[in-house]
Amino acid sequence: MTGTWIVIAGVVVGVVIGLALRPPGARREPATRQPPPRERLVALLAAADELERGLDAVLDFGPLSAGELAAVDLPAKLEHLVAPRVLTCPTVAELRACTEQIALHPFPEQRELLAAVRADQRPAAMSATWLVMREAAGSAAAQHHAAVEARRCLATIRDQLTPELPGPTPALV
């Protein structure tokens, strides 16, 4: 029984000494460590490159249908860029609007085009093929215009990030 009291007294004395010797400004380090500014800027530039590759897919292979737009996944790439909350310029809102514009105008799927051609075999007041082709041309133009504007916004953001990126740290020999 006395051994237990000795152990308890030792623990209490250790806690009191630990609290007394603790520096006043000391605090526990947060569980998630913020990366240094250089690493954060490099990560943002990498996210900008990913988004630009998605925009290049829209420009090079576009217009894209809804399924193809889901595969490119521009909203997720945009979130990787703006999630750290480092970018606060109005260009980010414009970039978000451009990527949403791309998503709002998917190119008609091939089955829709085929259904319109089949529907044209019956007489109608307005050609179903003409309506689908007009929608396809409009979505192609809207996607292309929004992708060009998004690339311009992305270039502005990249120009803002690049001067903030400090030079490489010299290696110790």
mmCIF file of C-alpha atoms in Angstrom, residues 58-161:
data_model
loop_
_atom_site.group_PDB
_atom_site.id
_atom_site.type_symbol
_atom_site.label_atom_id
_atom_site.label_comp_id
_atom_site.label_asym_id
_atom_site.label_seq_id
_atom_site.Cartn_x
_atom_site.Cartn_y
_atom_site.Cartn_z
ATOM 1 C CA VAL A 58 -11.762 21.271 -73.523
ATOM 2 C CA LEU A 59 -9.978 23.404 -76.119
ATOM 3 C CA ASP A 60 -8.156 20.590 -77.932
ATOM 4 C CA PHE A 61 -10.804 17.866 -77.891
ATOM 5 C CA GLY A 62 -13.905 19.941 -77.298
ATOM 6 C CA PRO A 63 -16.685 20.497 -77.271
ATOM 7 C CA LEU A 64 -17.121 17.847 -74.612
ATOM 8 C CA SER A 65 -20.291 15.978 -73.730
ATOM 9 C CA ALA A 66 -21.563 15.670 -70.164
ATOM 10 C CA GLY A 67 -19.784 12.333 -69.687
ATOM 11 C CA GLU A 68 -16.508 13.699 -71.005
ATOM 12 C CA LEU A 69 -16.813 16.791 -68.819
ATOM 13 C CA ALA A 70 -17.287 14.517 -65.812
ATOM 14 C CA ALA A 71 -14.097 12.672 -66.748
ATOM 15 C CA VAL A 72 -12.126 15.933 -67.024
ATOM 16 C CA ASP A 73 -13.638 17.095 -63.684
ATOM 17 C CA LEU A 74 -12.865 20.804 -63.844
ATOM 18 C CA PRO A 75 -14.717 21.645 -60.579
ATOM 19 C CA ALA A 76 -12.493 19.297 -58.551
ATOM 20 C CA LYS A 77 -9.363 20.724 -60.140
ATOM 21 C CA LEU A 78 -10.579 24.226 -59.383
ATOM 22 C CA GLU A 79 -11.224 23.268 -55.745
ATOM 23 C CA HIS A 80 -7.637 21.982 -55.431
ATOM 24 C CA LEU A 81 -6.506 25.424 -56.511
ATOM 25 C CA VAL A 82 -8.760 27.510 -54.265
ATOM 26 C CA ALA A 83 -9.143 25.177 -51.259
ATOM 27 C CA PRO A 84 -6.073 26.465 -49.348
ATOM 28 C CA ARG A 85 -7.746 29.918 -49.255
ATOM 29 C CA VAL A 86 -4.488 31.599 -50.281
ATOM 30 C CA LEU A 87 -5.991 33.133 -53.411
ATOM 31 C CA THR A 88 -8.477 35.890 -52.678
ATOM 32 C CA CYS A 89 -8.320 37.983 -55.834
ATOM 33 C CA PRO A 90 -11.469 38.659 -57.907
ATOM 34 C CA THR A 91 -9.905 36.631 -60.696
ATOM 35 C CA VAL A 92 -10.729 33.458 -58.727
ATOM 36 C CA ALA A 93 -14.450 34.279 -58.862
ATOM 37 C CA GLU A 94 -14.154 34.898 -62.594
ATOM 38 C CA LEU A 95 -12.300 31.591 -63.020
ATOM 39 C CA ARG A 96 -15.034 29.778 -61.088
ATOM 40 C CA ALA A 97 -17.702 31.395 -63.292
ATOM 41 C CA CYS A 98 -15.850 30.288 -66.445
ATOM 42 C CA THR A 99 -15.552 26.659 -65.306
ATOM 43 C CA GLU A 100 -19.237 26.652 -64.348
ATOM 44 C CA GLN A 101 -20.055 28.050 -67.800
ATOM 45 C CA ILE A 102 -18.229 25.120 -69.388
ATOM 46 C CA ALA A 103 -20.207 22.668 -67.256
ATOM 47 C CA LEU A 104 -23.520 24.353 -68.111
ATOM 48 C CA HIS A 105 -23.080 23.806 -71.853
ATOM 49 C CA PRO A 106 -22.325 20.143 -72.519
ATOM 50 C CA PHE A 107 -22.250 18.986 -76.123
ATOM 51 C CA PRO A 108 -25.173 16.677 -76.967
ATOM 52 C CA GLU A 109 -24.413 12.993 -76.558
ATOM 53 C CA GLN A 110 -24.169 10.872 -79.680
ATOM 54 C CA ARG A 111 -27.425 9.070 -78.868
ATOM 55 C CA GLU A 112 -29.227 12.446 -78.820
ATOM 56 C CA LEU A 113 -27.873 13.249 -82.268
ATOM 57 C CA LEU A 114 -28.938 9.850 -83.614
ATOM 58 C CA ALA A 115 -32.401 10.203 -82.077
ATOM 59 C CA ALA A 116 -32.779 13.593 -83.771
ATOM 60 C CA VAL A 117 -31.818 12.154 -87.151
ATOM 61 C CA ARG A 118 -34.304 9.312 -86.709
ATOM 62 C CA ALA A 119 -37.028 11.765 -85.673
ATOM 63 C CA ASP A 120 -36.395 13.744 -88.855
ATOM 64 C CA GLN A 121 -37.613 10.852 -90.948
ATOM 65 C CA ARG A 122 -41.159 11.893 -89.969
ATOM 66 C CA PRO A 123 -42.477 15.246 -91.160
ATOM 67 C CA ALA A 124 -42.312 17.965 -88.514
ATOM 68 C CA ALA A 125 -42.692 21.732 -88.329
ATOM 69 C CA MET A 126 -39.055 22.231 -87.312
ATOM 70 C CA SER A 127 -36.334 19.755 -88.028
ATOM 71 C CA ALA A 128 -35.193 17.902 -84.885
ATOM 72 C CA THR A 129 -31.733 17.557 -86.405
ATOM 73 C CA TRP A 130 -31.565 21.299 -86.927
ATOM 74 C CA LEU A 131 -32.494 21.941 -83.288
ATOM 75 C CA VAL A 132 -29.880 19.540 -81.951
ATOM 76 C CA MET A 133 -27.210 20.874 -84.309
ATOM 77 C CA ARG A 134 -28.017 24.439 -83.243
ATOM 78 C CA GLU A 135 -27.692 23.378 -79.596
ATOM 79 C CA ALA A 136 -24.412 21.604 -80.392
ATOM 80 C CA ALA A 137 -22.957 24.654 -82.118
ATOM 81 C CA GLY A 138 -24.029 26.889 -79.248
ATOM 82 C CA SER A 139 -22.522 24.604 -76.624
ATOM 83 C CA ALA A 140 -19.296 24.327 -78.614
ATOM 84 C CA ALA A 141 -18.967 28.089 -78.834
ATOM 85 C CA ALA A 142 -19.850 28.577 -75.164
ATOM 86 C CA GLN A 143 -17.336 25.944 -74.019
ATOM 87 C CA HIS A 144 -14.581 27.358 -76.195
ATOM 88 C CA HIS A 145 -15.186 30.944 -75.095
ATOM 89 C CA ALA A 146 -15.352 29.995 -71.397
ATOM 90 C CA ALA A 147 -12.194 27.868 -71.670
ATOM 91 C CA VAL A 148 -10.260 30.733 -73.284
ATOM 92 C CA GLU A 149 -11.438 33.137 -70.553
ATOM 93 C CA ALA A 150 -10.560 30.586 -67.852
ATOM 94 C CA ARG A 151 -7.041 30.215 -69.257
ATOM 95 C CA ARG A 152 -6.651 33.997 -69.190
ATOM 96 C CA CYS A 153 -7.750 34.075 -65.535
ATOM 97 C CA LEU A 154 -5.419 31.187 -64.738
ATOM 98 C CA ALA A 155 -2.512 33.033 -66.354
ATOM 99 C CA THR A 156 -3.286 36.061 -64.178
ATOM 100 C CA ILE A 157 -3.345 33.902 -61.046
ATOM 101 C CA ARG A 158 -0.101 32.201 -62.041
ATOM 102 C CA ASP A 159 1.541 35.590 -62.613
ATOM 103 C CA GLN A 160 0.476 36.638 -59.115
ATOM 104 C CA LEU A 161 1.871 33.460 -57.548
#
